[in-house]
């Protein structure tokens, strides 16, 4: 039973780290990747749909994204959604495909993006701490219901803290890696 609490904490914390990795992938670091468009939603027949479900996204070179919609009538909708997004990119529509040319990052933009990823990392740390709190509450509740002895409860809470520390260290490592990626010229 005590292993279940630790396993639950590990699984939920891993999900928080995976979500952070997805968020980091949407922050541009000077190279074109299809994941930059993950958060861009297009209004398509009355519902909001991710671009990846409407088009083929390819990377012809390191600074260009090419979007080829499966339905040619959605080309203008995709272009409009990209212009409304916070990516700061100007799409080029030739009637068949949309090209997004990523400009070189300026030093000022790199610093702004560093602040964005630090905020994302802090949100990830908060999510991990919330998981720790929830699992510790479950352990304390089991202790109050006499399902766990007090010493076992304390030992579990220490192990949960160890898992939390390891996960926060992983988040810090990911942050440092993304900062290096952003700041390299």
N, CA, C and O atoms as a DFTB+ gen file, in Angstrom:
740 C
 N C O
     1  1       0.822      -1.202       0.000
     2  2       0.000       0.000       0.000
     3  2       0.865       1.265       0.000
     4  3       0.552       2.228      -0.700
     5  1       1.940       1.266       0.775
     6  2       2.786       2.456       0.843
     7  2       3.497       2.718      -0.473
     8  3       3.783       3.867      -0.808
     9  1       3.787       1.647      -1.231
    10  2       4.431       1.800      -2.533
    11  2       3.488       2.522      -3.496
    12  3       3.939       3.245      -4.384
    13  1       2.188       2.327      -3.320
    14  2       1.206       2.963      -4.188
    15  2       1.288       4.481      -4.114
    16  3       1.172       5.157      -5.137
    17  1       1.486       5.022      -2.920
    18  2       1.569       6.476      -2.757
    19  2       2.792       7.032      -3.490
    20  3       2.712       8.068      -4.151
    21  1       3.906       6.342      -3.369
    22  2       5.131       6.809      -4.028
    23  2       4.991       6.685      -5.540
    24  3       5.377       7.586      -6.284
    25  1       4.441       5.573      -5.982
    26  2       4.246       5.358      -7.426
    27  2       3.298       6.414      -7.987
    28  3       3.528       6.948      -9.072
    29  1       2.236       6.711      -7.249
    30  2       1.279       7.737      -7.673
    31  2       1.983       9.093      -7.800
    32  3       1.782       9.815      -8.776
    33  1       2.802       9.428      -6.809
    34  2       3.521      10.701      -6.843
    35  2       4.469      10.751      -8.037
    36  3       4.524      11.757      -8.745
    37  1       5.217       9.665      -8.265
    38  2       6.163       9.635      -9.382
    39  2       5.450       9.797     -10.720
    40  3       5.890      10.570     -11.570
    41  1       4.353       9.072     -10.905
    42  2       3.627       9.137     -12.176
    43  2       3.081      10.537     -12.431
    44  3       3.201      11.067     -13.536
    45  1       2.485      11.128     -11.410
    46  2       1.910      12.464     -11.600
    47  2       2.995      13.510     -11.820
    48  3       2.804      14.445     -12.598
    49  1       4.127      13.363     -11.145
    50  2       5.225      14.315     -11.340
    51  2       5.846      14.150     -12.725
    52  3       6.240      15.136     -13.348
    53  1       5.935      12.915     -13.210
    54  2       6.442      12.683     -14.567
    55  2       5.535      13.343     -15.602
    56  3       6.013      13.875     -16.605
    57  1       4.238      13.308     -15.359
    58  2       3.303      13.974     -16.273
    59  2       3.525      15.477     -16.274
    60  3       3.412      16.118     -17.319
    61  1       3.839      16.051     -15.113
    62  2       4.120      17.485     -15.034
    63  2       5.375      17.832     -15.822
    64  3       5.421      18.852     -16.509
    65  1       6.396      16.978     -15.721
    66  2       7.635      17.204     -16.471
    67  2       7.374      17.066     -17.972
    68  3       7.903      17.846     -18.764
    69  1       6.574      16.093     -18.365
    70  2       6.243      15.910     -19.787
    71  2       5.493      17.121     -20.327
    72  3       5.735      17.548     -21.457
    73  1       4.588      17.675     -19.532
    74  2       3.853      18.878     -19.952
    75  2       4.819      20.054     -20.101
    76  3       4.685      20.857     -21.025
    77  1       5.780      20.155     -19.202
    78  2       6.773      21.228     -19.294
    79  2       7.612      21.080     -20.561
    80  3       7.907      22.069     -21.232
    81  1       7.993      19.852     -20.886
    82  2       8.768      19.620     -22.115
    83  2       7.975      20.056     -23.342
    84  3       8.525      20.661     -24.263
    85  1       6.665      19.744     -23.350
    86  2       5.823      20.174     -24.479
    87  2       5.764      21.701     -24.549
    88  3       5.829      22.281     -25.633
    89  1       5.642      22.347     -23.386
    90  2       5.596      23.808     -23.364
    91  2       6.917      24.399     -23.846
    92  3       6.927      25.370     -24.603
    93  1       8.030      23.816     -23.409
    94  2       9.344      24.294     -23.852
    95  2       9.493      24.151     -25.364
    96  3      10.117      24.997     -26.005
    97  1       8.932      23.101     -25.934
    98  2       9.053      22.863     -27.378
    99  2       8.341      23.940     -28.183
   100  3       8.688      24.177     -29.340
   101  1       7.344      24.601     -27.582
   102  2       6.621      25.637     -28.317
   103  2       7.326      26.986     -28.263
   104  3       6.900      27.929     -28.929
   105  1       8.398      27.092     -27.482
   106  2       9.160      28.338     -27.409
   107  2      10.263      28.265     -28.445
   108  3      11.076      27.341     -28.450
   109  1      10.278      29.246     -29.314
   110  2      11.211      29.260     -30.438
   111  2      12.628      29.526     -29.970
   112  3      12.867      30.439     -29.179
   113  1      13.556      28.739     -30.450
   114  2      14.952      28.913     -30.078
   115  2      15.833      29.154     -31.303
   116  3      17.001      28.766     -31.314
   117  1      15.280      29.786     -32.326
   118  2      16.075      30.119     -33.500
   119  2      15.978      29.097     -34.623
   120  3      16.308      29.407     -35.767
   121  1      15.535      27.898     -34.317
   122  2      15.394      26.859     -35.333
   123  2      13.916      26.559     -35.542
   124  3      13.117      26.622     -34.609
   125  1      13.577      26.240     -36.753
   126  2      12.187      25.923     -37.080
   127  2      11.876      24.489     -36.672
   128  3      12.598      23.560     -37.032
   129  1      10.802      24.322     -35.922
   130  2      10.301      22.986     -35.588
   131  2       8.780      23.028     -35.676
   132  3       8.171      24.040     -35.327
   133  1       8.166      21.958     -36.131
   134  2       6.702      21.941     -36.219
   135  2       6.014      22.157     -34.872
   136  3       4.869      22.608     -34.831
   137  1       6.697      21.842     -33.773
   138  2       6.093      22.011     -32.443
   139  2       5.837      23.479     -32.095
   140  3       5.099      23.769     -31.154
   141  1       6.438      24.403     -32.844
   142  2       6.164      25.829     -32.613
   143  2       4.692      26.148     -32.818
   144  3       4.167      27.091     -32.225
   145  1       4.026      25.361     -33.660
   146  2       2.629      25.619     -34.003
   147  2       1.646      24.812     -33.160
   148  3       0.443      24.846     -33.419
   149  1       2.136      24.090     -32.159
   150  2       1.273      23.217     -31.351
   151  2       0.136      23.967     -30.658
   152  3      -0.967      23.437     -30.531
   153  1       0.395      25.179     -30.215
   154  2      -0.628      25.917     -29.468
   155  2      -1.521      26.786     -30.356
   156  3      -2.452      27.425     -29.866
   157  1      -1.239      26.810     -31.647
   158  2      -2.041      27.616     -32.565
   159  2      -3.273      26.810     -32.971
   160  3      -3.169      25.723     -33.540
   161  1      -4.438      27.370     -32.663
   162  2      -5.704      26.717     -33.003
   163  2      -6.397      27.491     -34.113
   164  3      -6.393      28.722     -34.120
   165  1      -6.990      26.763     -35.048
   166  2      -7.664      27.353     -36.203
   167  2      -9.159      27.102     -36.066
   168  3      -9.587      25.988     -35.761
   169  1      -9.950      28.149     -36.294
   170  2     -11.391      27.945     -36.296
   171  2     -11.757      27.302     -37.625
   172  3     -11.574      27.889     -38.692
   173  1     -12.276      26.088     -37.539
   174  2     -12.555      25.299     -38.730
   175  2     -13.924      24.663     -38.570
   176  3     -14.112      23.782     -37.731
   177  1     -14.862      25.102     -39.360
   178  2     -16.250      24.633     -39.294
   179  2     -16.818      24.728     -37.876
   180  3     -17.458      23.798     -37.384
   181  1     -16.572      25.860     -37.236
   182  2     -17.171      26.135     -35.938
   183  2     -16.446      25.577     -34.734
   184  3     -16.887      25.804     -33.608
   185  1     -15.353      24.856     -34.921
   186  2     -14.606      24.356     -33.764
   187  2     -13.131      24.722     -33.899
   188  3     -12.628      24.958     -34.998
   189  1     -12.453      24.762     -32.753
   190  2     -11.036      25.111     -32.742
   191  2     -10.213      23.831     -32.907
   192  3     -10.346      22.888     -32.126
   193  1      -9.361      23.815     -33.935
   194  2      -8.601      22.622     -34.297
   195  2      -7.114      22.990     -34.387
   196  3      -6.774      24.026     -34.958
   197  1      -6.221      22.152     -33.830
   198  2      -4.781      22.407     -33.997
   199  2      -4.378      22.300     -35.468
   200  3      -4.953      21.514     -36.221
   201  1      -3.400      23.085     -35.862
   202  2      -2.942      23.078     -37.259
   203  2      -2.467      21.687     -37.663
   204  3      -2.679      21.265     -38.800
   205  1      -1.832      20.981     -36.749
   206  2      -1.291      19.654     -37.080
   207  2      -2.376      18.659     -37.479
   208  3      -2.077      17.646     -38.110
   209  1      -3.639      18.934     -37.118
   210  2      -4.737      18.052     -37.510
   211  2      -5.394      18.491     -38.812
   212  3      -6.328      17.850     -39.293
   213  1      -4.900      19.588     -39.375
   214  2      -5.489      20.111     -40.615
   215  2      -4.516      20.137     -41.781
   216  3      -4.917      20.283     -42.935
   217  1      -3.223      19.994     -41.469
   218  2      -2.233      20.209     -42.510
   219  2      -0.970      19.408     -42.239
   220  3      -0.728      18.930     -41.131
   221  1      -0.184      19.280     -43.286
   222  2       1.137      18.683     -43.167
   223  2       2.121      19.818     -42.890
   224  3       2.170      20.791     -43.641
   225  1       2.894      19.701     -41.830
   226  2       3.868      20.733     -41.474
   227  2       5.260      20.159     -41.707
   228  3       5.628      19.137     -41.129
   229  1       6.025      20.827     -42.559
   230  2       7.383      20.343     -42.846
   231  2       8.391      21.462     -42.606
   232  3       8.033      22.635     -42.502
   233  1       9.659      21.069     -42.521
   234  2      10.748      22.008     -42.271
   235  2      11.735      21.897     -43.430
   236  3      12.657      21.083     -43.377
   237  1      11.551      22.720     -44.498
   238  2      12.452      22.620     -45.646
   239  2      13.882      23.074     -45.351
   240  3      14.827      22.560     -45.950
   241  1      14.049      24.028     -44.440
   242  2      15.389      24.410     -43.999
   243  2      15.311      24.845     -42.532
   244  3      14.230      24.846     -41.942
   245  1      16.422      25.205     -41.959
   246  2      16.481      25.437     -40.514
   247  2      15.665      26.635     -40.030
   248  3      15.399      26.751     -38.834
   249  1      15.267      27.522     -40.935
   250  2      14.526      28.706     -40.505
   251  2      13.177      28.851     -41.192
   252  3      12.577      29.924     -41.137
   253  1      12.688      27.805     -41.833
   254  2      11.420      27.891     -42.552
   255  2      10.500      26.729     -42.181
   256  3      10.923      25.576     -42.096
   257  1       9.251      27.065     -41.968
   258  2       8.201      26.059     -41.787
   259  2       7.276      26.145     -42.991
   260  3       6.937      27.238     -43.445
   261  1       6.870      24.995     -43.504
   262  2       5.949      24.976     -44.632
   263  2       4.701      24.210     -44.202
   264  3       4.775      23.071     -43.742
   265  1       3.552      24.869     -44.364
   266  2       2.274      24.282     -43.964
   267  2       1.450      24.035     -45.216
   268  3       1.120      24.964     -45.953
   269  1       1.122      22.770     -45.446
   270  2       0.333      22.403     -46.624
   271  2      -0.977      21.791     -46.135
   272  3      -1.007      20.631     -45.723
   273  1      -2.072      22.576     -46.180
   274  2      -3.349      22.062     -45.681
   275  2      -3.899      20.946     -46.566
   276  3      -3.689      20.929     -47.778
   277  1      -4.605      20.020     -45.928
   278  2      -5.233      18.937     -46.684
   279  2      -6.466      19.458     -47.415
   280  3      -6.831      18.950     -48.476
   281  1      -7.099      20.466     -46.843
   282  2      -8.265      21.090     -47.466
   283  2      -7.848      22.499     -47.881
   284  3      -7.623      23.355     -47.025
   285  1      -7.743      22.746     -49.175
   286  2      -7.250      24.050     -49.664
   287  2      -8.117      25.214     -49.194
   288  3      -7.632      26.342     -49.108
   289  1      -9.391      24.963     -48.887
   290  2     -10.259      26.059     -48.446
   291  2      -9.900      26.547     -47.048
   292  3     -10.347      27.618     -46.638
   293  1      -9.111      25.791     -46.319
   294  2      -8.731      26.198     -44.961
   295  2      -7.455      27.031     -44.935
   296  3      -7.016      27.445     -43.863
   297  1      -6.862      27.279     -46.071
   298  2      -5.600      28.020     -46.159
   299  2      -5.701      29.390     -45.493
   300  3      -4.837      29.763     -44.699
   301  1      -6.754      30.138     -45.815
   302  2      -6.906      31.479     -45.233
   303  2      -7.182      31.427     -43.732
   304  3      -6.731      32.295     -42.985
   305  1      -7.927      30.400     -43.290
   306  2      -8.195      30.253     -41.857
   307  2      -6.904      29.989     -41.085
   308  3      -6.703      30.539     -40.002
   309  1      -6.040      29.159     -41.634
   310  2      -4.754      28.854     -40.994
   311  2      -3.894      30.108     -40.942
   312  3      -3.281      30.413     -39.919
   313  1      -3.858      30.833     -42.060
   314  2      -3.062      32.062     -42.126
   315  2      -3.557      33.065     -41.080
   316  3      -2.748      33.686     -40.391
   317  1      -4.852      33.223     -40.958
   318  2      -5.446      34.147     -39.994
   319  2      -5.084      33.734     -38.555
   320  3      -4.750      34.582     -37.727
   321  1      -5.155      32.446     -38.272
   322  2      -4.839      31.953     -36.924
   323  2      -3.375      32.203     -36.567
   324  3      -3.064      32.537     -35.424
   325  1      -2.487      32.046     -37.525
   326  2      -1.064      32.292     -37.268
   327  2      -0.819      33.777     -36.993
   328  3      -0.036      34.130     -36.111
   329  1      -1.494      34.639     -37.752
   330  2      -1.319      36.081     -37.536
   331  2      -1.862      36.499     -36.170
   332  3      -1.298      37.392     -35.538
   333  1      -2.950      35.872     -35.698
   334  2      -3.534      36.206     -34.395
   335  2      -2.723      35.650     -33.235
   336  3      -2.822      36.155     -32.116
   337  1      -1.923      34.620     -33.481
   338  2      -1.176      33.970     -32.403
   339  2      -0.073      34.900     -31.887
   340  3       0.229      35.932     -32.487
   341  1       0.515      34.504     -30.760
   342  2       1.581      35.311     -30.155
   343  2       2.967      34.929     -30.667
   344  3       3.974      35.250     -30.036
   345  1       3.023      34.240     -31.817
   346  2       4.306      33.814     -32.364
   347  2       5.104      34.971     -32.961
   348  3       6.332      34.917     -33.019
   349  1       4.411      36.007     -33.400
   350  2       5.094      37.143     -34.006
   351  2       5.643      36.821     -35.384
   352  3       6.660      37.381     -35.792
   353  1       4.989      35.932     -36.100
   354  2       5.440      35.536     -37.434
   355  2       4.445      35.994     -38.482
   356  3       3.240      36.037     -38.233
   357  1       4.960      36.340     -39.666
   358  2       4.112      36.751     -40.780
   359  2       4.073      35.628     -41.811
   360  3       5.087      35.325     -42.441
   361  1       2.914      35.014     -41.982
   362  2       2.817      33.922     -42.951
   363  2       2.827      34.431     -44.390
   364  3       2.331      35.517     -44.688
   365  1       3.394      33.629     -45.257
   366  2       3.428      33.930     -46.683
   367  2       2.600      32.860     -47.391
   368  3       2.965      31.685     -47.396
   369  1       1.476      33.280     -47.993
   370  2       0.520      32.364     -48.606
   371  2       0.658      32.458     -50.120
   372  3       0.482      33.532     -50.695
   373  1       0.976      31.322     -50.779
   374  2       1.084      31.338     -52.240
   375  2      -0.103      30.637     -52.910
   376  3      -0.049      30.342     -54.104
   377  1      -1.182      30.365     -52.149
   378  2      -2.362      29.727     -52.695
   379  2      -2.361      28.218     -52.551
   380  3      -3.410      27.585     -52.669
   381  1      -1.203      27.634     -52.298
   382  2      -1.100      26.191     -52.130
   383  2      -0.555      25.852     -50.745
   384  3      -1.079      24.977     -50.055
   385  1       0.498      26.553     -50.351
   386  2       1.120      26.331     -49.042
   387  2       1.340      27.667     -48.332
   388  3       1.324      28.731     -48.951
   389  1       1.541      27.583     -47.039
   390  2       1.907      28.757     -46.244
   391  2       3.333      28.540     -45.788
   392  3       3.682      27.480     -45.268
   393  1       4.155      29.562     -45.990
   394  2       5.544      29.497     -45.530
   395  2       5.717      30.473     -44.372
   396  3       5.247      31.610     -44.416
   397  1       6.393      30.004     -43.350
   398  2       6.736      30.849     -42.212
   399  2       8.252      30.908     -42.127
   400  3       8.910      29.904     -41.855
   401  1       8.799      32.092     -42.362
   402  2      10.241      32.271     -42.262
   403  2      10.523      32.861     -40.886
   404  3      10.023      33.930     -40.535
   405  1      11.325      32.150     -40.122
   406  2      11.665      32.602     -38.775
   407  2      12.842      33.555     -38.852
   408  3      13.912      33.172     -39.325
   409  1      12.668      34.791     -38.397
   410  2      13.791      35.730     -38.421
   411  2      14.821      35.354     -37.356
   412  3      14.518      34.642     -36.398
   413  1      16.033      35.844     -37.544
   414  2      17.060      35.646     -36.530
   415  2      16.584      36.266     -35.225
   416  3      15.962      37.328     -35.227
   417  1      16.873      35.609     -34.124
   418  2      16.489      36.159     -32.824
   419  2      17.451      37.270     -32.434
   420  3      18.670      37.113     -32.507
   421  1      16.882      38.393     -32.018
   422  2      17.713      39.476     -31.506
   423  2      18.050      39.187     -30.046
   424  3      17.416      38.344     -29.412
   425  1      19.033      39.876     -29.528
   426  2      19.423      39.684     -28.132
   427  2      18.261      40.017     -27.198
   428  3      18.033      39.319     -26.210
   429  1      17.530      41.082     -27.512
   430  2      16.384      41.469     -26.688
   431  2      15.315      40.369     -26.697
   432  3      14.753      40.046     -25.650
   433  1      15.034      39.800     -27.857
   434  2      14.027      38.740     -27.951
   435  2      14.487      37.485     -27.212
   436  3      13.674      36.785     -26.609
   437  1      15.789      37.200     -27.259
   438  2      16.324      36.040     -26.528
   439  2      16.116      36.201     -25.027
   440  3      15.757      35.247     -24.336
   441  1      16.343      37.411     -24.528
   442  2      16.153      37.681     -23.102
   443  2      14.673      37.540     -22.730
   444  3      14.347      36.987     -21.679
   445  1      13.777      38.041     -23.595
   446  2      12.336      37.906     -23.349
   447  2      11.926      36.430     -23.322
   448  3      11.152      36.015     -22.459
   449  1      12.439      35.647     -24.256
   450  2      12.109      34.225     -24.301
   451  2      12.672      33.481     -23.091
   452  3      12.073      32.515     -22.617
   453  1      13.823      33.933     -22.596
   454  2      14.387      33.338     -21.385
   455  2      13.449      33.565     -20.207
   456  3      13.258      32.672     -19.382
   457  1      12.863      34.757     -20.126
   458  2      11.896      35.031     -19.058
   459  2      10.667      34.136     -19.200
   460  3      10.120      33.663     -18.203
   461  1      10.237      33.905     -20.436
   462  2       9.068      33.051     -20.682
   463  2       9.349      31.623     -20.220
   464  3       8.507      31.010     -19.563
   465  1      10.519      31.088     -20.557
   466  2      10.791      29.703     -20.168
   467  2      11.018      29.581     -18.667
   468  3      10.708      28.545     -18.078
   469  1      11.553      30.618     -18.043
   470  2      11.693      30.575     -16.577
   471  2      10.317      30.542     -15.919
   472  3      10.118      29.852     -14.919
   473  1       9.376      31.286     -16.480
   474  2       8.011      31.276     -15.943
   475  2       7.386      29.894     -16.129
   476  3       6.727      29.383     -15.223
   477  1       7.590      29.292     -17.296
   478  2       7.070      27.946     -17.545
   479  2       7.682      26.935     -16.570
   480  3       6.992      26.052     -16.062
   481  1       8.980      27.077     -16.319
   482  2       9.649      26.158     -15.383
   483  2       9.090      26.327     -13.974
   484  3       8.894      25.343     -13.261
   485  1       8.833      27.564     -13.572
   486  2       8.271      27.790     -12.240
   487  2       6.870      27.191     -12.141
   488  3       6.509      26.631     -11.106
   489  1       6.085      27.304     -13.201
   490  2       4.763      26.678     -13.213
   491  2       4.895      25.157     -13.091
   492  3       4.074      24.514     -12.437
   493  1       5.922      24.584     -13.718
   494  2       6.174      23.152     -13.596
   495  2       6.539      22.768     -12.173
   496  3       6.076      21.750     -11.659
   497  1       7.382      23.594     -11.528
   498  2       7.747      23.332     -10.131
   499  2       6.520      23.401      -9.226
   500  3       6.355      22.580      -8.324
   501  1       5.664      24.384      -9.478
   502  2       4.438      24.522      -8.678
   503  2       3.552      23.292      -8.867
   504  3       2.964      22.796      -7.906
   505  1       3.455      22.803     -10.089
   506  2       2.641      21.609     -10.349
   507  2       3.194      20.406      -9.578
   508  3       2.432      19.618      -9.017
   509  1       4.511      20.272      -9.555
   510  2       5.142      19.170      -8.827
   511  2       4.877      19.306      -7.329
   512  3       4.583      18.319      -6.655
   513  1       4.981      20.519      -6.816
   514  2       4.722      20.728      -5.381
   515  2       3.257      20.447      -5.042
   516  3       2.951      19.939      -3.963
   517  1       2.365      20.778      -5.958
   518  2       0.945      20.471      -5.734
   519  2       0.719      18.962      -5.669
   520  3      -0.078      18.484      -4.862
   521  1       1.414      18.221      -6.510
   522  2       1.314      16.760      -6.473
   523  2       1.815      16.260      -5.115
   524  3       1.189      15.407      -4.486
   525  1       2.953      16.807      -4.675
   526  2       3.501      16.408      -3.368
   527  2       2.484      16.659      -2.262
   528  3       2.252      15.798      -1.413
   529  1       1.883      17.834      -2.280
   530  2       0.891      18.184      -1.254
   531  2      -0.290      17.211      -1.281
   532  3      -0.727      16.725      -0.238
   533  1      -0.805      16.930      -2.488
   534  2      -1.957      16.029      -2.616
   535  2      -1.645      14.627      -2.098
   536  3      -2.447      14.039      -1.373
   537  1      -0.486      14.094      -2.467
   538  2      -0.130      12.739      -2.040
   539  2       0.137      12.718      -0.534
   540  3      -0.258      11.774       0.150
   541  1       0.808      13.754      -0.012
   542  2       1.025      13.819       1.433
   543  2      -0.303      13.897       2.175
   544  3      -0.455      13.291       3.236
   545  1      -1.262      14.633       1.632
   546  2      -2.586      14.701       2.259
   547  2      -3.246      13.324       2.288
   548  3      -3.883      12.952       3.273
   549  1      -3.086      12.568       1.193
   550  2      -3.637      11.209       1.154
   551  2      -2.981      10.321       2.219
   552  3      -3.650       9.524       2.878
   553  1      -1.664      10.474       2.375
   554  2      -0.944       9.684       3.383
   555  2      -1.430      10.052       4.782
   556  3      -1.678       9.172       5.606
   557  1      -1.565      11.348       5.049
   558  2      -2.022      11.797       6.377
   559  2      -3.452      11.326       6.653
   560  3      -3.793      10.963       7.779
   561  1      -4.273      11.339       5.613
   562  2      -5.655      10.877       5.766
   563  2      -5.676       9.383       6.117
   564  3      -6.459       8.946       6.960
   565  1      -4.805       8.608       5.458
   566  2      -4.723       7.174       5.752
   567  2      -4.227       6.946       7.176
   568  3      -4.661       6.020       7.860
   569  1      -3.311       7.808       7.606
   570  2      -2.804       7.700       8.977
   571  2      -3.918       7.988       9.982
   572  3      -4.055       7.272      10.974
   573  1      -4.707       9.022       9.736
   574  2      -5.807       9.371      10.647
   575  2      -6.854       8.265      10.707
   576  3      -7.485       8.047      11.741
   577  1      -7.031       7.571       9.583
   578  2      -8.015       6.480       9.546
   579  2      -7.418       5.169      10.063
   580  3      -8.031       4.107       9.952
   581  1      -6.231       5.262      10.621
   582  2      -5.511       4.104      11.194
   583  2      -5.191       3.039      10.149
   584  3      -5.085       1.857      10.475
   585  1      -5.036       3.457       8.893
   586  2      -4.632       2.523       7.842
   587  2      -3.111       2.428       7.745
   588  3      -2.564       1.449       7.236
   589  1      -2.432       3.484       8.252
   590  2      -0.970       3.523       8.244
   591  2      -0.477       3.893       9.640
   592  3      -1.052       4.773      10.280
   593  1       0.578       3.238      10.120
   594  2       1.171       3.673      11.385
   595  2       1.887       5.008      11.204
   596  3       2.256       5.369      10.086
   597  1       2.083       5.731      12.282
   598  2       2.673       7.073      12.218
   599  2       4.085       7.057      11.643
   600  3       4.426       7.915      10.829
   601  1       4.918       6.086      12.055
   602  2       6.284       6.034      11.540
   603  2       6.304       5.721      10.039
   604  3       7.144       6.250       9.311
   605  1       5.405       4.883       9.582
   606  2       5.298       4.579       8.154
   607  2       4.869       5.828       7.383
   608  3       5.362       6.083       6.284
   609  1       3.956       6.599       7.956
   610  2       3.490       7.831       7.335
   611  2       4.648       8.821       7.169
   612  3       4.803       9.436       6.114
   613  1       5.446       8.963       8.206
   614  2       6.600       9.882       8.137
   615  2       7.614       9.413       7.099
   616  3       8.155      10.215       6.338
   617  1       7.864       8.106       7.075
   618  2       8.809       7.553       6.106
   619  2       8.311       7.791       4.677
   620  3       9.097       8.138       3.796
   621  1       7.019       7.607       4.451
   622  2       6.434       7.857       3.129
   623  2       6.571       9.324       2.732
   624  3       6.920       9.637       1.594
   625  1       6.296      10.211       3.668
   626  2       6.396      11.641       3.367
   627  2       7.830      12.030       3.022
   628  3       8.047      12.892       2.170
   629  1       8.816      11.401       3.676
   630  2      10.219      11.666       3.340
   631  2      10.548      11.159       1.941
   632  3      11.249      11.828       1.183
   633  1      10.042       9.976       1.602
   634  2      10.286       9.436       0.261
   635  2       9.613      10.305      -0.808
   636  3      10.175      10.541      -1.877
   637  1       8.421      10.767      -0.503
   638  2       7.717      11.642      -1.444
   639  2       8.504      12.937      -1.632
   640  3       8.569      13.464      -2.742
   641  1       9.098      13.450      -0.563
   642  2       9.939      14.650      -0.661
   643  2      11.166      14.369      -1.529
   644  3      11.575      15.225      -2.313
   645  1      11.762      13.169      -1.397
   646  2      12.906      12.802      -2.239
   647  2      12.521      12.782      -3.715
   648  3      13.257      13.282      -4.566
   649  1      11.358      12.200      -4.008
   650  2      10.877      12.161      -5.397
   651  2      10.656      13.586      -5.905
   652  3      10.981      13.906      -7.048
   653  1      10.100      14.434      -5.039
   654  2       9.859      15.838      -5.405
   655  2      11.181      16.541      -5.713
   656  3      11.290      17.256      -6.709
   657  1      12.179      16.337      -4.861
   658  2      13.486      16.979      -5.068
   659  2      14.115      16.537      -6.386
   660  3      14.676      17.357      -7.113
   661  1      14.022      15.241      -6.698
   662  2      14.578      14.735      -7.955
   663  2      13.853      15.337      -9.156
   664  3      14.480      15.682     -10.158
   665  1      12.537      15.460      -9.052
   666  2      11.753      16.003     -10.159
   667  2      12.044      17.483     -10.372
   668  3      12.158      17.941     -11.509
   669  1      12.163      18.233      -9.273
   670  2      12.496      19.661      -9.388
   671  2      13.895      19.822      -9.979
   672  3      14.131      20.742     -10.763
   673  1      14.827      18.936      -9.610
   674  2      16.170      18.977     -10.199
   675  2      16.104      18.710     -11.704
   676  3      16.841      19.326     -12.473
   677  1      15.230      17.800     -12.127
   678  2      15.039      17.520     -13.556
   679  2      14.492      18.759     -14.276
   680  3      14.926      19.082     -15.382
   681  1      13.549      19.441     -13.649
   682  2      12.995      20.667     -14.235
   683  2      14.094      21.721     -14.360
   684  3      14.181      22.404     -15.380
   685  1      14.925      21.859     -13.340
   686  2      16.026      22.822     -13.388
   687  2      17.012      22.474     -14.497
   688  3      17.536      23.363     -15.168
   689  1      17.266      21.169     -14.693
   690  2      18.169      20.736     -15.759
   691  2      17.584      21.076     -17.133
   692  3      18.297      21.552     -18.017
   693  1      16.282      20.829     -17.306
   694  2      15.619      21.160     -18.574
   695  2      15.647      22.658     -18.835
   696  3      15.852      23.097     -19.967
   697  1      15.439      23.443     -17.775
   698  2      15.475      24.903     -17.906
   699  2      16.859      25.370     -18.340
   700  3      16.980      26.184     -19.255
   701  1      17.900      24.862     -17.693
   702  2      19.267      25.260     -18.047
   703  2      19.585      24.884     -19.494
   704  3      20.225      25.650     -20.216
   705  1      19.134      23.702     -19.909
   706  2      19.362      23.257     -21.288
   707  2      18.655      24.182     -22.281
   708  3      19.243      24.564     -23.293
   709  1      17.400      24.545     -22.002
   710  2      16.639      25.415     -22.908
   711  2      17.238      26.821     -22.920
   712  3      17.271      27.464     -23.970
   713  1      17.715      27.310     -21.764
   714  2      18.352      28.631     -21.724
   715  2      19.617      28.643     -22.580
   716  3      19.857      29.598     -23.319
   717  1      20.425      27.590     -22.483
   718  2      21.632      27.502     -23.311
   719  2      21.258      27.516     -24.782
   720  3      21.892      28.197     -25.588
   721  1      20.221      26.759     -25.126
   722  2      19.753      26.692     -26.509
   723  2      19.298      28.060     -27.009
   724  3      19.571      28.436     -28.149
   725  1      18.602      28.799     -26.146
   726  2      18.111      30.119     -26.523
   727  2      19.228      31.138     -26.675
   728  3      19.207      31.959     -27.592
   729  1      20.190      31.085     -25.790
   730  2      21.215      32.132     -25.753
   731  2      22.377      31.879     -26.690
   732  3      23.202      32.768     -26.901
   733  1      22.462      30.660     -27.270
   734  2      23.549      30.426     -28.229
   735  2      23.219      31.129     -29.527
   736  3      22.080      31.118     -29.994
   737  1      24.231      31.737     -30.092
   738  2      24.028      32.557     -31.300
   739  2      24.366      31.773     -32.529
   740  3      24.260      32.291     -33.641
